[in-house]
N, C-alpha and C. Protein backbone atom coordinates (compact mmCIF):
# COMPACT_ATOMS: atom_id res chain seq x y z
N MET A 1 104.95 56.68 114.91
CA MET A 1 105.35 57.38 113.68
C MET A 1 104.16 58.16 113.12
N LYS A 2 104.42 59.41 112.73
CA LYS A 2 103.37 60.22 112.15
C LYS A 2 102.94 59.66 110.80
N LEU A 3 101.66 59.92 110.45
CA LEU A 3 101.11 59.39 109.20
C LEU A 3 101.93 59.82 107.99
N ARG A 4 102.34 61.07 107.96
CA ARG A 4 103.12 61.58 106.83
C ARG A 4 104.42 60.79 106.67
N GLU A 5 105.12 60.59 107.79
CA GLU A 5 106.38 59.84 107.75
C GLU A 5 106.15 58.39 107.37
N GLN A 6 105.08 57.82 107.85
CA GLN A 6 104.75 56.44 107.52
C GLN A 6 104.47 56.30 106.03
N ALA A 7 103.74 57.26 105.48
CA ALA A 7 103.43 57.24 104.04
C ALA A 7 104.72 57.33 103.21
N GLU A 8 105.61 58.22 103.61
CA GLU A 8 106.87 58.38 102.88
C GLU A 8 107.72 57.12 102.96
N GLU A 9 107.69 56.45 104.09
CA GLU A 9 108.44 55.21 104.25
C GLU A 9 107.87 54.11 103.35
N ILE A 10 106.55 53.99 103.30
CA ILE A 10 105.92 52.99 102.44
C ILE A 10 106.18 53.29 100.97
N PHE A 11 106.11 54.58 100.61
CA PHE A 11 106.35 54.95 99.22
C PHE A 11 107.79 54.65 98.82
N ALA A 12 108.74 54.93 99.70
CA ALA A 12 110.15 54.63 99.43
C ALA A 12 110.34 53.13 99.24
N TRP A 13 109.64 52.33 100.05
CA TRP A 13 109.69 50.88 99.88
C TRP A 13 109.15 50.48 98.51
N GLY A 14 108.02 51.09 98.12
CA GLY A 14 107.43 50.76 96.82
C GLY A 14 108.37 51.06 95.68
N LEU A 15 109.06 52.18 95.74
CA LEU A 15 109.99 52.54 94.67
C LEU A 15 111.11 51.51 94.54
N LYS A 16 111.54 50.97 95.66
CA LYS A 16 112.64 49.99 95.64
C LYS A 16 112.23 48.67 95.01
N GLN A 17 110.91 48.44 94.86
CA GLN A 17 110.44 47.20 94.24
C GLN A 17 110.52 47.27 92.72
N ARG A 18 110.79 48.47 92.19
CA ARG A 18 110.79 48.71 90.74
C ARG A 18 112.20 49.01 90.23
N ASP A 19 112.49 48.52 89.03
CA ASP A 19 113.77 48.87 88.40
C ASP A 19 113.59 49.15 86.91
N ASP A 20 112.34 49.47 86.51
CA ASP A 20 112.04 49.71 85.10
C ASP A 20 112.32 51.15 84.73
N ALA A 21 112.29 51.41 83.44
CA ALA A 21 112.68 52.72 82.91
C ALA A 21 111.66 53.82 83.17
N VAL A 22 110.41 53.49 83.43
CA VAL A 22 109.38 54.52 83.58
C VAL A 22 108.90 54.68 85.02
N VAL A 23 109.67 54.17 85.97
CA VAL A 23 109.28 54.30 87.37
C VAL A 23 109.16 55.77 87.77
N PHE A 24 109.95 56.64 87.14
CA PHE A 24 109.90 58.05 87.52
C PHE A 24 108.54 58.67 87.23
N ALA A 25 107.81 58.15 86.23
CA ALA A 25 106.49 58.69 85.91
C ALA A 25 105.55 58.49 87.09
N TRP A 26 105.57 57.31 87.65
CA TRP A 26 104.75 57.00 88.82
C TRP A 26 105.21 57.82 90.02
N GLU A 27 106.52 57.89 90.23
CA GLU A 27 107.06 58.64 91.37
C GLU A 27 106.68 60.12 91.28
N ASN A 28 106.91 60.73 90.14
CA ASN A 28 106.63 62.15 89.98
C ASN A 28 105.14 62.46 90.10
N HIS A 29 104.32 61.60 89.48
CA HIS A 29 102.87 61.79 89.56
C HIS A 29 102.39 61.71 91.00
N SER A 30 102.87 60.72 91.74
CA SER A 30 102.44 60.54 93.13
C SER A 30 102.86 61.71 94.00
N LYS A 31 104.08 62.19 93.82
CA LYS A 31 104.56 63.33 94.61
C LYS A 31 103.79 64.60 94.26
N ALA A 32 103.48 64.77 92.98
CA ALA A 32 102.70 65.95 92.58
C ALA A 32 101.28 65.87 93.13
N THR A 33 100.68 64.68 93.12
CA THR A 33 99.35 64.49 93.68
C THR A 33 99.34 64.84 95.17
N ALA A 34 100.38 64.39 95.87
CA ALA A 34 100.49 64.68 97.30
C ALA A 34 100.61 66.18 97.55
N ARG A 35 101.38 66.85 96.72
CA ARG A 35 101.59 68.30 96.87
C ARG A 35 100.30 69.07 96.62
N VAL A 36 99.58 68.67 95.58
CA VAL A 36 98.30 69.32 95.27
C VAL A 36 97.31 69.11 96.41
N ALA A 37 97.20 67.86 96.86
CA ALA A 37 96.24 67.54 97.91
C ALA A 37 96.56 68.29 99.20
N GLU A 38 97.84 68.35 99.55
CA GLU A 38 98.25 69.03 100.78
C GLU A 38 97.89 70.51 100.75
N LYS A 39 98.21 71.17 99.64
CA LYS A 39 97.99 72.62 99.57
C LYS A 39 96.51 72.97 99.55
N ILE A 40 95.72 72.20 98.80
CA ILE A 40 94.28 72.45 98.78
C ILE A 40 93.67 72.18 100.15
N ALA A 41 94.12 71.10 100.79
CA ALA A 41 93.61 70.76 102.13
C ALA A 41 93.88 71.89 103.12
N GLU A 42 95.08 72.45 103.06
CA GLU A 42 95.42 73.57 103.95
C GLU A 42 94.44 74.72 103.80
N LYS A 43 94.11 75.05 102.54
CA LYS A 43 93.22 76.18 102.28
C LYS A 43 91.78 75.86 102.67
N CYS A 44 91.44 74.59 102.72
CA CYS A 44 90.06 74.19 103.02
C CYS A 44 89.86 73.82 104.49
N GLY A 45 90.90 73.95 105.31
CA GLY A 45 90.77 73.62 106.72
C GLY A 45 90.74 72.13 106.99
N MET A 46 91.26 71.34 106.06
CA MET A 46 91.33 69.89 106.23
C MET A 46 92.69 69.51 106.82
N ASP A 47 92.86 68.25 107.15
CA ASP A 47 94.12 67.75 107.69
C ASP A 47 95.13 67.63 106.54
N ALA A 48 96.08 68.55 106.47
CA ALA A 48 97.02 68.60 105.35
C ALA A 48 97.95 67.38 105.33
N ASP A 49 98.34 66.89 106.50
CA ASP A 49 99.22 65.71 106.54
C ASP A 49 98.50 64.47 106.03
N ARG A 50 97.24 64.34 106.41
CA ARG A 50 96.45 63.20 105.91
C ARG A 50 96.28 63.31 104.40
N ALA A 51 95.99 64.50 103.91
CA ALA A 51 95.82 64.71 102.47
C ALA A 51 97.10 64.37 101.72
N TYR A 52 98.23 64.79 102.27
CA TYR A 52 99.53 64.49 101.66
C TYR A 52 99.74 62.98 101.60
N ALA A 53 99.46 62.30 102.71
CA ALA A 53 99.69 60.85 102.78
C ALA A 53 98.84 60.09 101.78
N VAL A 54 97.55 60.42 101.72
CA VAL A 54 96.68 59.69 100.78
C VAL A 54 97.04 60.03 99.33
N GLY A 55 97.48 61.27 99.10
CA GLY A 55 97.91 61.63 97.76
C GLY A 55 99.15 60.86 97.33
N LEU A 56 100.10 60.75 98.24
CA LEU A 56 101.35 60.05 97.93
C LEU A 56 101.12 58.57 97.67
N LEU A 57 100.18 57.95 98.40
CA LEU A 57 100.01 56.50 98.33
C LEU A 57 98.82 56.05 97.49
N HIS A 58 98.12 56.97 96.82
CA HIS A 58 96.90 56.56 96.11
C HIS A 58 97.19 55.53 95.01
N ASP A 59 98.40 55.57 94.45
CA ASP A 59 98.79 54.63 93.40
C ASP A 59 99.86 53.65 93.86
N ILE A 60 99.96 53.39 95.16
CA ILE A 60 101.05 52.55 95.67
C ILE A 60 101.00 51.14 95.08
N GLY A 61 99.85 50.73 94.59
CA GLY A 61 99.74 49.41 93.97
C GLY A 61 100.62 49.26 92.74
N ARG A 62 101.13 50.35 92.21
CA ARG A 62 102.02 50.28 91.06
C ARG A 62 103.42 49.82 91.45
N TYR A 63 103.62 49.50 92.72
CA TYR A 63 104.91 48.95 93.14
C TYR A 63 105.20 47.63 92.43
N LYS A 64 104.15 46.98 91.92
CA LYS A 64 104.33 45.70 91.24
C LYS A 64 104.88 45.84 89.83
N GLY A 65 105.00 47.08 89.35
CA GLY A 65 105.59 47.30 88.04
C GLY A 65 104.66 48.00 87.09
N PRO A 66 105.19 48.38 85.91
CA PRO A 66 104.38 49.08 84.92
C PRO A 66 103.38 48.14 84.26
N ASN A 67 102.42 48.75 83.59
CA ASN A 67 101.44 47.98 82.80
C ASN A 67 100.59 47.04 83.64
N THR A 68 100.36 47.41 84.90
CA THR A 68 99.48 46.59 85.74
C THR A 68 98.02 46.94 85.53
N GLY A 69 97.78 48.04 84.79
CA GLY A 69 96.41 48.43 84.51
C GLY A 69 95.65 48.73 85.79
N MET A 70 94.35 48.44 85.78
CA MET A 70 93.52 48.76 86.93
C MET A 70 93.77 47.83 88.12
N ASN A 71 94.56 46.79 87.92
CA ASN A 71 94.89 45.92 89.06
C ASN A 71 95.62 46.69 90.15
N HIS A 72 96.24 47.82 89.79
CA HIS A 72 97.00 48.56 90.80
C HIS A 72 96.11 49.06 91.93
N ILE A 73 94.84 49.28 91.67
CA ILE A 73 93.98 49.80 92.74
C ILE A 73 93.74 48.73 93.81
N ILE A 74 93.55 47.49 93.38
CA ILE A 74 93.37 46.38 94.34
C ILE A 74 94.69 46.07 95.04
N ASP A 75 95.79 46.07 94.29
CA ASP A 75 97.10 45.79 94.88
C ASP A 75 97.45 46.84 95.93
N GLY A 76 97.10 48.10 95.65
CA GLY A 76 97.35 49.15 96.62
C GLY A 76 96.49 48.99 97.86
N TYR A 77 95.22 48.69 97.64
CA TYR A 77 94.31 48.47 98.76
C TYR A 77 94.82 47.34 99.66
N ASP A 78 95.23 46.24 99.04
CA ASP A 78 95.69 45.07 99.81
C ASP A 78 96.92 45.39 100.64
N ILE A 79 97.91 46.06 100.05
CA ILE A 79 99.16 46.31 100.78
C ILE A 79 98.94 47.29 101.92
N LEU A 80 98.06 48.26 101.73
CA LEU A 80 97.83 49.23 102.80
C LEU A 80 96.95 48.67 103.91
N MET A 81 96.05 47.76 103.56
CA MET A 81 95.28 47.07 104.60
C MET A 81 96.22 46.21 105.44
N GLU A 82 97.18 45.57 104.80
CA GLU A 82 98.17 44.77 105.53
C GLU A 82 98.96 45.63 106.51
N LYS A 83 99.18 46.88 106.13
CA LYS A 83 99.97 47.79 106.96
C LYS A 83 99.11 48.57 107.95
N GLY A 84 97.83 48.23 108.02
CA GLY A 84 96.95 48.82 109.01
C GLY A 84 96.55 50.25 108.72
N LEU A 85 96.38 50.58 107.43
CA LEU A 85 96.01 51.93 107.02
C LEU A 85 94.73 51.89 106.17
N PRO A 86 93.61 51.51 106.78
CA PRO A 86 92.37 51.34 106.01
C PRO A 86 91.85 52.62 105.36
N GLU A 87 92.05 53.79 106.00
CA GLU A 87 91.54 55.03 105.44
C GLU A 87 92.31 55.46 104.19
N ILE A 88 93.58 55.09 104.12
CA ILE A 88 94.35 55.36 102.90
C ILE A 88 94.07 54.26 101.89
N ALA A 89 93.93 53.03 102.36
CA ALA A 89 93.65 51.90 101.47
C ALA A 89 92.40 52.15 100.64
N ARG A 90 91.36 52.69 101.26
CA ARG A 90 90.10 52.92 100.54
C ARG A 90 90.30 53.87 99.37
N ILE A 91 91.20 54.84 99.52
CA ILE A 91 91.40 55.82 98.46
C ILE A 91 92.17 55.22 97.30
N CYS A 92 92.89 54.13 97.54
CA CYS A 92 93.47 53.39 96.41
C CYS A 92 92.36 52.93 95.47
N LEU A 93 91.19 52.64 96.01
CA LEU A 93 90.05 52.21 95.20
C LEU A 93 89.24 53.39 94.70
N THR A 94 88.90 54.31 95.58
CA THR A 94 87.93 55.35 95.22
C THR A 94 88.48 56.41 94.28
N HIS A 95 89.81 56.61 94.26
CA HIS A 95 90.34 57.72 93.46
C HIS A 95 90.09 57.54 91.97
N SER A 96 89.87 56.32 91.52
CA SER A 96 89.71 56.05 90.09
C SER A 96 88.27 56.17 89.61
N PHE A 97 87.34 56.39 90.52
CA PHE A 97 85.93 56.29 90.12
C PHE A 97 85.13 57.54 90.50
N ASN A 98 85.25 58.53 89.67
CA ASN A 98 84.45 59.74 89.79
C ASN A 98 83.84 60.01 88.41
N PRO A 99 82.54 59.80 88.26
CA PRO A 99 81.59 59.34 89.27
C PRO A 99 81.77 57.86 89.61
N ARG A 100 81.17 57.45 90.70
CA ARG A 100 81.37 56.08 91.18
C ARG A 100 80.91 55.03 90.17
N GLU A 101 79.95 55.39 89.31
CA GLU A 101 79.43 54.43 88.32
C GLU A 101 80.50 53.98 87.33
N LYS A 102 81.61 54.70 87.26
CA LYS A 102 82.69 54.32 86.35
C LYS A 102 83.26 52.95 86.68
N VAL A 103 83.03 52.48 87.90
CA VAL A 103 83.53 51.16 88.27
C VAL A 103 82.93 50.08 87.37
N ASN A 104 81.75 50.36 86.81
CA ASN A 104 81.10 49.38 85.93
C ASN A 104 81.70 49.36 84.53
N ASP A 105 82.61 50.31 84.26
CA ASP A 105 83.25 50.36 82.94
C ASP A 105 84.47 49.45 82.85
N ILE A 106 84.88 48.87 83.99
CA ILE A 106 86.06 48.02 83.97
C ILE A 106 85.70 46.63 84.47
N THR A 107 86.51 45.66 84.09
CA THR A 107 86.38 44.30 84.59
C THR A 107 87.78 43.77 84.87
N LEU A 108 88.08 43.52 86.13
CA LEU A 108 89.38 42.99 86.48
C LEU A 108 89.49 41.54 86.03
N ALA A 109 90.70 41.13 85.65
CA ALA A 109 90.91 39.77 85.16
C ALA A 109 90.60 38.73 86.22
N ASP A 110 90.88 39.06 87.47
CA ASP A 110 90.59 38.17 88.58
C ASP A 110 89.13 38.39 88.98
N ALA A 111 88.28 37.40 88.71
CA ALA A 111 86.84 37.54 88.94
C ALA A 111 86.51 37.81 90.41
N GLU A 112 87.25 37.19 91.32
CA GLU A 112 86.99 37.38 92.75
C GLU A 112 87.31 38.82 93.16
N LYS A 113 88.44 39.34 92.68
CA LYS A 113 88.82 40.72 93.00
C LYS A 113 87.86 41.70 92.36
N ASP A 114 87.38 41.38 91.17
CA ASP A 114 86.43 42.25 90.49
C ASP A 114 85.14 42.35 91.29
N LYS A 115 84.69 41.23 91.84
CA LYS A 115 83.47 41.23 92.66
C LYS A 115 83.68 42.03 93.94
N ILE A 116 84.84 41.86 94.57
CA ILE A 116 85.14 42.60 95.79
C ILE A 116 85.11 44.11 95.52
N LEU A 117 85.72 44.50 94.41
CA LEU A 117 85.76 45.92 94.04
C LEU A 117 84.36 46.46 93.81
N LYS A 118 83.55 45.76 93.03
CA LYS A 118 82.21 46.23 92.70
C LYS A 118 81.35 46.32 93.97
N ASP A 119 81.46 45.32 94.84
CA ASP A 119 80.70 45.34 96.09
C ASP A 119 81.12 46.52 96.98
N TYR A 120 82.43 46.73 97.05
CA TYR A 120 82.96 47.81 97.88
C TYR A 120 82.46 49.16 97.38
N MET A 121 82.58 49.37 96.07
CA MET A 121 82.21 50.66 95.50
C MET A 121 80.70 50.90 95.54
N SER A 122 79.92 49.86 95.64
CA SER A 122 78.46 50.03 95.71
C SER A 122 78.03 50.52 97.09
N LYS A 123 78.91 50.38 98.09
CA LYS A 123 78.55 50.71 99.46
C LYS A 123 79.27 51.94 100.02
N VAL A 124 80.46 52.21 99.52
CA VAL A 124 81.28 53.26 100.12
C VAL A 124 80.67 54.65 99.88
N GLU A 125 80.79 55.50 100.87
CA GLU A 125 80.36 56.89 100.75
C GLU A 125 81.60 57.76 100.65
N PHE A 126 81.70 58.57 99.61
CA PHE A 126 82.87 59.42 99.43
C PHE A 126 82.88 60.54 100.48
N ASP A 127 84.04 60.74 101.13
CA ASP A 127 84.20 61.91 101.97
C ASP A 127 85.09 62.91 101.23
N ASP A 128 85.46 64.00 101.89
CA ASP A 128 86.21 65.05 101.21
C ASP A 128 87.62 64.61 100.83
N TYR A 129 88.16 63.61 101.50
CA TYR A 129 89.49 63.12 101.13
C TYR A 129 89.43 62.26 99.88
N ASP A 130 88.39 61.47 99.74
CA ASP A 130 88.17 60.72 98.49
C ASP A 130 88.07 61.70 97.33
N LYS A 131 87.24 62.72 97.52
CA LYS A 131 87.00 63.70 96.45
C LYS A 131 88.27 64.50 96.15
N LEU A 132 89.01 64.83 97.19
CA LEU A 132 90.23 65.63 97.00
C LEU A 132 91.25 64.88 96.15
N ILE A 133 91.42 63.60 96.40
CA ILE A 133 92.40 62.83 95.62
C ILE A 133 91.90 62.59 94.21
N GLN A 134 90.61 62.48 94.02
CA GLN A 134 90.07 62.40 92.66
C GLN A 134 90.44 63.64 91.86
N LEU A 135 90.38 64.80 92.52
CA LEU A 135 90.76 66.04 91.85
C LEU A 135 92.28 66.14 91.70
N ALA A 136 93.01 65.90 92.77
CA ALA A 136 94.47 66.03 92.73
C ALA A 136 95.09 65.08 91.72
N ASP A 137 94.52 63.90 91.57
CA ASP A 137 95.01 62.91 90.59
C ASP A 137 94.96 63.49 89.18
N TYR A 138 93.96 64.34 88.92
CA TYR A 138 93.80 64.94 87.60
C TYR A 138 94.48 66.30 87.49
N MET A 139 95.20 66.69 88.52
CA MET A 139 96.02 67.91 88.44
C MET A 139 97.50 67.57 88.57
N ALA A 140 97.83 66.29 88.41
CA ALA A 140 99.22 65.86 88.58
C ALA A 140 99.61 64.91 87.46
N GLY A 141 100.61 65.31 86.69
CA GLY A 141 101.13 64.46 85.63
C GLY A 141 102.53 63.99 85.97
N ALA A 142 103.16 63.30 85.04
CA ALA A 142 104.52 62.82 85.25
C ALA A 142 105.52 63.96 85.27
N HIS A 143 105.09 65.14 84.81
CA HIS A 143 105.99 66.28 84.74
C HIS A 143 105.59 67.38 85.71
N GLY A 144 104.77 67.05 86.70
CA GLY A 144 104.43 68.01 87.73
C GLY A 144 102.97 68.40 87.72
N VAL A 145 102.66 69.47 88.46
CA VAL A 145 101.28 69.95 88.59
C VAL A 145 100.83 70.52 87.25
N THR A 146 99.61 70.19 86.89
CA THR A 146 99.08 70.59 85.59
C THR A 146 97.61 70.95 85.74
N THR A 147 96.94 71.17 84.62
CA THR A 147 95.51 71.46 84.65
C THR A 147 94.71 70.20 84.40
N ILE A 148 93.46 70.23 84.84
CA ILE A 148 92.55 69.13 84.54
C ILE A 148 92.49 68.88 83.04
N GLU A 149 92.44 69.96 82.27
CA GLU A 149 92.27 69.85 80.82
C GLU A 149 93.42 69.06 80.19
N ARG A 150 94.64 69.41 80.56
CA ARG A 150 95.79 68.76 79.95
C ARG A 150 95.85 67.28 80.35
N ARG A 151 95.67 67.03 81.63
CA ARG A 151 95.72 65.64 82.12
C ARG A 151 94.58 64.82 81.51
N PHE A 152 93.41 65.42 81.41
CA PHE A 152 92.26 64.72 80.85
C PHE A 152 92.53 64.35 79.39
N CYS A 153 93.09 65.28 78.63
CA CYS A 153 93.43 65.00 77.23
C CYS A 153 94.43 63.86 77.13
N SER A 154 95.40 63.85 78.04
CA SER A 154 96.41 62.79 78.04
C SER A 154 95.77 61.43 78.30
N VAL A 155 94.89 61.36 79.31
CA VAL A 155 94.21 60.09 79.64
C VAL A 155 93.32 59.66 78.49
N LEU A 156 92.57 60.61 77.94
CA LEU A 156 91.65 60.29 76.83
C LEU A 156 92.42 59.77 75.62
N TRP A 157 93.52 60.41 75.30
CA TRP A 157 94.33 60.01 74.15
C TRP A 157 94.92 58.61 74.34
N ARG A 158 95.46 58.34 75.56
CA ARG A 158 96.16 57.09 75.79
C ARG A 158 95.25 55.92 76.08
N HIS A 159 94.14 56.16 76.79
CA HIS A 159 93.32 55.04 77.26
C HIS A 159 91.91 55.01 76.69
N GLY A 160 91.42 56.18 76.28
CA GLY A 160 90.03 56.23 75.84
C GLY A 160 89.10 56.26 77.04
N LEU A 161 87.95 56.86 76.89
CA LEU A 161 86.95 56.95 77.94
C LEU A 161 85.58 56.75 77.33
N LYS A 162 84.69 56.06 78.05
CA LYS A 162 83.36 55.78 77.49
C LYS A 162 82.47 57.01 77.43
N ASN A 163 82.57 57.86 78.44
CA ASN A 163 81.72 59.05 78.49
C ASN A 163 82.58 60.28 78.82
N PRO A 164 83.46 60.68 77.91
CA PRO A 164 84.40 61.76 78.22
C PRO A 164 83.75 63.08 78.61
N ALA A 165 82.65 63.45 77.96
CA ALA A 165 82.00 64.72 78.29
C ALA A 165 81.50 64.72 79.73
N GLU A 166 80.85 63.64 80.15
CA GLU A 166 80.34 63.55 81.51
C GLU A 166 81.48 63.47 82.52
N ASP A 167 82.53 62.74 82.15
CA ASP A 167 83.68 62.63 83.05
C ASP A 167 84.31 64.00 83.30
N LEU A 168 84.45 64.77 82.24
CA LEU A 168 85.06 66.09 82.38
C LEU A 168 84.17 67.01 83.22
N LYS A 169 82.86 66.92 83.04
CA LYS A 169 81.94 67.72 83.84
C LYS A 169 82.09 67.41 85.33
N THR A 170 82.22 66.14 85.66
CA THR A 170 82.35 65.77 87.07
C THR A 170 83.66 66.30 87.66
N LEU A 171 84.71 66.33 86.85
CA LEU A 171 85.99 66.86 87.31
C LEU A 171 85.89 68.36 87.57
N TYR A 172 85.20 69.07 86.68
CA TYR A 172 85.03 70.50 86.88
C TYR A 172 84.18 70.77 88.12
N LYS A 173 83.21 69.91 88.38
CA LYS A 173 82.39 70.08 89.59
C LYS A 173 83.25 69.92 90.84
N LEU A 174 84.20 68.97 90.79
CA LEU A 174 85.12 68.79 91.91
C LEU A 174 85.99 70.03 92.09
N LYS A 175 86.48 70.56 90.99
CA LYS A 175 87.31 71.77 91.06
C LYS A 175 86.50 72.93 91.66
N GLU A 176 85.27 73.09 91.21
CA GLU A 176 84.41 74.15 91.74
C GLU A 176 84.13 73.93 93.23
N TYR A 177 83.92 72.69 93.62
CA TYR A 177 83.62 72.36 95.01
C TYR A 177 84.77 72.79 95.92
N PHE A 178 86.00 72.42 95.55
CA PHE A 178 87.14 72.75 96.40
C PHE A 178 87.55 74.21 96.27
N SER A 179 87.32 74.81 95.12
CA SER A 179 87.59 76.24 94.97
C SER A 179 86.69 77.04 95.91
N GLU A 180 85.43 76.63 96.01
CA GLU A 180 84.49 77.31 96.89
C GLU A 180 84.89 77.14 98.35
N LYS A 181 85.29 75.91 98.71
CA LYS A 181 85.72 75.65 100.09
C LYS A 181 86.98 76.43 100.43
N ALA A 182 87.89 76.55 99.45
CA ALA A 182 89.16 77.23 99.67
C ALA A 182 89.04 78.74 99.60
N GLY A 183 87.98 79.23 98.97
CA GLY A 183 87.82 80.66 98.79
C GLY A 183 88.72 81.23 97.72
N ILE A 184 89.22 80.37 96.85
CA ILE A 184 90.10 80.78 95.76
C ILE A 184 90.07 79.69 94.69
N ASP A 185 90.19 80.10 93.44
CA ASP A 185 90.30 79.10 92.37
C ASP A 185 91.55 78.26 92.65
N VAL A 186 91.38 76.95 92.77
CA VAL A 186 92.51 76.11 93.17
C VAL A 186 93.67 76.18 92.18
N TYR A 187 93.40 76.50 90.92
CA TYR A 187 94.50 76.68 89.98
C TYR A 187 95.44 77.80 90.43
N GLU A 188 94.88 78.82 91.10
CA GLU A 188 95.69 79.95 91.54
C GLU A 188 96.72 79.54 92.60
N LEU A 189 96.46 78.44 93.28
CA LEU A 189 97.40 77.96 94.29
C LEU A 189 98.68 77.42 93.66
N PHE A 190 98.59 77.12 92.37
CA PHE A 190 99.73 76.50 91.68
C PHE A 190 100.09 77.26 90.41
N HIS A 191 99.81 78.56 90.38
CA HIS A 191 99.94 79.30 89.12
C HIS A 191 101.37 79.32 88.61
N ASN A 192 102.36 79.14 89.49
CA ASN A 192 103.75 79.12 89.03
C ASN A 192 104.18 77.76 88.52
N GLU A 193 103.38 76.74 88.77
CA GLU A 193 103.75 75.38 88.38
C GLU A 193 102.98 74.85 87.18
N ILE A 194 101.74 75.24 87.09
CA ILE A 194 100.86 74.61 86.12
C ILE A 194 101.38 74.75 84.69
N GLU A 195 101.40 73.64 84.00
CA GLU A 195 101.76 73.63 82.58
C GLU A 195 100.50 73.97 81.79
N LYS A 196 100.56 74.98 80.98
CA LYS A 196 99.36 75.47 80.32
C LYS A 196 99.13 74.89 78.93
N THR A 197 100.14 74.27 78.32
CA THR A 197 99.99 73.74 76.98
C THR A 197 99.56 72.28 77.04
N PRO A 198 98.39 71.92 76.46
CA PRO A 198 97.91 70.54 76.54
C PRO A 198 98.88 69.52 75.96
N PHE A 199 99.39 69.77 74.75
CA PHE A 199 100.32 68.87 74.10
C PHE A 199 101.29 69.68 73.25
N LYS A 200 102.45 69.10 72.99
CA LYS A 200 103.41 69.72 72.07
C LYS A 200 103.33 69.03 70.71
N GLY A 201 102.16 68.62 70.35
CA GLY A 201 101.97 67.94 69.08
C GLY A 201 100.51 67.58 68.94
N ILE A 202 100.08 67.06 67.79
CA ILE A 202 98.70 66.67 67.58
C ILE A 202 98.66 65.27 67.01
N PRO A 203 97.59 64.51 67.25
CA PRO A 203 97.47 63.18 66.68
C PRO A 203 97.64 63.24 65.16
N GLY A 204 98.45 62.31 64.66
CA GLY A 204 98.69 62.27 63.23
C GLY A 204 99.94 63.02 62.83
N LYS A 205 100.37 63.94 63.68
CA LYS A 205 101.60 64.68 63.43
C LYS A 205 102.19 65.02 64.79
N ILE A 206 102.60 63.98 65.48
CA ILE A 206 103.02 64.12 66.86
C ILE A 206 104.50 64.45 66.94
N SER A 207 104.82 65.47 67.70
CA SER A 207 106.22 65.85 67.85
C SER A 207 106.97 64.84 68.69
N ILE A 208 108.29 64.90 68.64
CA ILE A 208 109.12 64.02 69.46
C ILE A 208 108.81 64.24 70.93
N GLU A 209 108.61 65.52 71.32
CA GLU A 209 108.31 65.81 72.72
C GLU A 209 107.01 65.16 73.17
N ALA A 210 105.99 65.19 72.31
CA ALA A 210 104.70 64.60 72.67
C ALA A 210 104.80 63.09 72.77
N LYS A 211 105.57 62.47 71.88
CA LYS A 211 105.75 61.01 71.96
C LYS A 211 106.42 60.64 73.27
N GLU A 212 107.41 61.43 73.68
CA GLU A 212 108.09 61.17 74.92
C GLU A 212 107.16 61.35 76.10
N LEU A 213 106.33 62.38 76.05
CA LEU A 213 105.34 62.63 77.09
C LEU A 213 104.38 61.46 77.20
N GLU A 214 103.89 60.99 76.07
CA GLU A 214 102.95 59.87 76.08
C GLU A 214 103.59 58.64 76.68
N LYS A 215 104.84 58.36 76.30
CA LYS A 215 105.53 57.18 76.81
C LYS A 215 105.73 57.30 78.33
N ASN A 216 106.16 58.47 78.76
CA ASN A 216 106.45 58.65 80.18
C ASN A 216 105.21 58.62 81.05
N ASP A 217 104.08 59.02 80.50
CA ASP A 217 102.82 59.05 81.25
C ASP A 217 102.05 57.73 81.16
N GLU A 218 102.61 56.73 80.53
CA GLU A 218 101.80 55.58 80.12
C GLU A 218 101.17 54.83 81.28
N GLU A 219 101.72 54.93 82.48
CA GLU A 219 101.15 54.14 83.56
C GLU A 219 100.41 54.98 84.59
N ILE A 220 100.14 56.23 84.30
CA ILE A 220 99.43 57.04 85.28
C ILE A 220 98.17 57.64 84.69
């Protein structure tokens, strides 16, 4: 079975494990991440099928349900290692940590898993697929392909970040890196899809649409 087909089969299995009201947020985000990764990979001369597969499965640990928090990265790693896909499994871990030092900002409830994660991240070397999914993850929301700015604002609003200015700089560096490799601003690859408005409301006076957006994005 080809990697792309295998990834789609695993993702379909993951969706069947969920029956909650916000499963579509995870599904849509994952599919958008896969689409972004595939198209950028094509322009950069990378393996587009591999990029699609890792994009689709980067959050597969969310098969256990909503509100799993950062445990989803370990759960995803474990299930993909069981299925014999170590190169995709690693991206379940690495996609959340750009820069890698961000791993020190979290502490998993399971002390043993937390140690495994910290040890792993202290040794792993990011390749272009790790970096690509870090970028694609921030160009994909529950409502489709978007800009780094909009997604970043959503994450910052919902979860908070310890060093938002530095985090945003690293994301822009990733965008510049892949834009240079692709020979085109990567936003231009999705100019018909990208949502340009950060929010349809502001903190303190949030519109109904923004509240719905926040609720739907809560697990991604």
